[in-house]
Amino acid sequence: MTENTPGGSAASEGAPEKGPEAASKKTPEHSGVDLARVALRAAKEQARARGDAAQQKKQARRGGLRSGARADGRDPMALGAAINRLLTERGWETPAAVGGVMGRWPQIVGEDLAKHCVPQKYDEDERVLTVQCDSTAWATQLRLLAPQVVARLNQDLGHGTVRLIKVQGPHGPARRFGPLRAPGSTGPGDTYG
């Protein structure tokens, strides 16, 4: 049973629904100006697509792509932008950043430590930086300062880039074989490192 109202029946087909269900079913309707903007945007996109297709056909007839006044993907780019693009595409950001640390090592660890300890290599999988020291005393000093150096490196490079510093002492002299050498001996190498 339906009630009649002065404007007609409440259950008529053209009457909008009321309540929470009606709010979820409503779609926003555009006014005249909004409809014109949407239609203009669609027309521009279609025209641009038709123009691009026509341009490609024309260039194919002429024998391939040709340079024009407008920028496209074939234009030369600055060296810095090309290198940054290459690093990003290949996933070399972290190794490149660590390589930059090698050049800025004195600013990161200080002049005294940098004179005696030099970074050698970085293992990206293990996140370990290997540092070579010129004496066992400086190797011990760097081992004591390692947590602070790791924190400073991670501050520069991003959290978790360097997990551990592997400190190596000095290498001993080259072992030479000669007539005064006992077979199987390790030589003086046990006092170095």
PDB file of N, CA, C and O in Angstrom, residues 5 14 16 48 63 69 73 82 84 134 149 151 155 159 162 193:
ATOM      1  N   THR A   5       0.846  11.580  -2.294  1.00  0.00           N
ATOM      2  CA  THR A   5       1.229  12.913  -1.857  1.00  0.00           C
ATOM      3  C   THR A   5       0.742  13.891  -2.884  1.00  0.00           C
ATOM      4  O   THR A   5       0.408  13.508  -4.012  1.00  0.00           O
ATOM      5  N   GLY A  14      10.131   7.476 -11.282  1.00  0.00           N
ATOM      6  CA  GLY A  14      11.091   8.555 -11.437  1.00  0.00           C
ATOM      7  C   GLY A  14      11.539   9.147 -10.122  1.00  0.00           C
ATOM      8  O   GLY A  14      12.456   9.944 -10.086  1.00  0.00           O
ATOM      9  N   PRO A  16      13.447   9.645  -6.648  1.00  0.00           N
ATOM     10  CA  PRO A  16      14.707   9.135  -6.113  1.00  0.00           C
ATOM     11  C   PRO A  16      14.492   8.410  -4.812  1.00  0.00           C
ATOM     12  O   PRO A  16      13.603   8.732  -4.049  1.00  0.00           O
ATOM     13  N   ARG A  48      44.939  13.895 -30.428  1.00  0.00           N
ATOM     14  CA  ARG A  48      46.367  13.671 -30.238  1.00  0.00           C
ATOM     15  C   ARG A  48      46.752  12.260 -30.690  1.00  0.00           C
ATOM     16  O   ARG A  48      47.763  12.061 -31.354  1.00  0.00           O
ATOM     17  N   GLY A  63      60.963   7.143 -44.674  1.00  0.00           N
ATOM     18  CA  GLY A  63      62.158   6.340 -44.450  1.00  0.00           C
ATOM     19  C   GLY A  63      62.604   6.291 -43.003  1.00  0.00           C
ATOM     20  O   GLY A  63      63.780   6.115 -42.733  1.00  0.00           O
ATOM     21  N   ALA A  69      61.617  19.759 -33.980  1.00  0.00           N
ATOM     22  CA  ALA A  69      61.845  20.870 -33.071  1.00  0.00           C
ATOM     23  C   ALA A  69      61.470  20.524 -31.636  1.00  0.00           C
ATOM     24  O   ALA A  69      61.953  21.134 -30.705  1.00  0.00           O
ATOM     25  N   GLY A  73      62.336  11.164 -27.005  1.00  0.00           N
ATOM     26  CA  GLY A  73      63.213  10.235 -26.320  1.00  0.00           C
ATOM     27  C   GLY A  73      64.575  10.054 -26.953  1.00  0.00           C
ATOM     28  O   GLY A  73      65.470   9.469 -26.357  1.00  0.00           O
ATOM     29  N   ALA A  82      72.273  11.031 -17.459  1.00  0.00           N
ATOM     30  CA  ALA A  82      72.448   9.709 -18.062  1.00  0.00           C
ATOM     31  C   ALA A  82      73.045   8.719 -17.058  1.00  0.00           C
ATOM     32  O   ALA A  82      72.612   7.564 -16.982  1.00  0.00           O
ATOM     33  N   ASN A  84      72.860   8.936 -13.712  1.00  0.00           N
ATOM     34  CA  ASN A  84      71.841   8.649 -12.690  1.00  0.00           C
ATOM     35  C   ASN A  84      70.795   7.675 -13.205  1.00  0.00           C
ATOM     36  O   ASN A  84      70.358   6.776 -12.482  1.00  0.00           O
ATOM     37  N   ASP A 134      97.428   0.336   8.427  1.00  0.00           N
ATOM     38  CA  ASP A 134      98.861   0.177   8.184  1.00  0.00           C
ATOM     39  C   ASP A 134      99.636  -0.317   9.405  1.00  0.00           C
ATOM     40  O   ASP A 134     100.822  -0.596   9.311  1.00  0.00           O
ATOM     41  N   VAL A 149      81.718   4.462  13.667  1.00  0.00           N
ATOM     42  CA  VAL A 149      81.957   4.618  12.226  1.00  0.00           C
ATOM     43  C   VAL A 149      80.794   4.026  11.429  1.00  0.00           C
ATOM     44  O   VAL A 149      80.336   4.612  10.449  1.00  0.00           O
ATOM     45  N   ALA A 151      77.691   3.767  12.453  1.00  0.00           N
ATOM     46  CA  ALA A 151      76.563   4.691  12.612  1.00  0.00           C
ATOM     47  C   ALA A 151      76.724   5.910  11.702  1.00  0.00           C
ATOM     48  O   ALA A 151      75.755   6.359  11.074  1.00  0.00           O
ATOM     49  N   GLN A 155      74.355   6.927   8.548  1.00  0.00           N
ATOM     50  CA  GLN A 155      73.748   8.252   8.521  1.00  0.00           C
ATOM     51  C   GLN A 155      73.954   8.884   7.142  1.00  0.00           C
ATOM     52  O   GLN A 155      73.053   9.520   6.612  1.00  0.00           O
ATOM     53  N   HIS A 159      69.968   4.005   6.284  1.00  0.00           N
ATOM     54  CA  HIS A 159      69.946   3.019   7.371  1.00  0.00           C
ATOM     55  C   HIS A 159      70.151   1.599   6.848  1.00  0.00           C
ATOM     56  O   HIS A 159      69.506   1.179   5.899  1.00  0.00           O
ATOM     57  N   VAL A 162      75.565  -0.288   5.784  1.00  0.00           N
ATOM     58  CA  VAL A 162      76.756  -0.964   6.308  1.00  0.00           C
ATOM     59  C   VAL A 162      76.369  -1.597   7.631  1.00  0.00           C
ATOM     60  O   VAL A 162      75.906  -0.918   8.545  1.00  0.00           O
ATOM     61  N   GLY A 193      99.457  -8.743  11.684  1.00  0.00           N
ATOM     62  CA  GLY A 193      98.020  -8.857  11.523  1.00  0.00           C
ATOM     63  C   GLY A 193      97.380  -9.246  12.752  1.00  0.00           C
ATOM     64  O   GLY A 193      96.353  -9.237  13.186  1.00  0.00           O
TER      65      GLY A 193
END
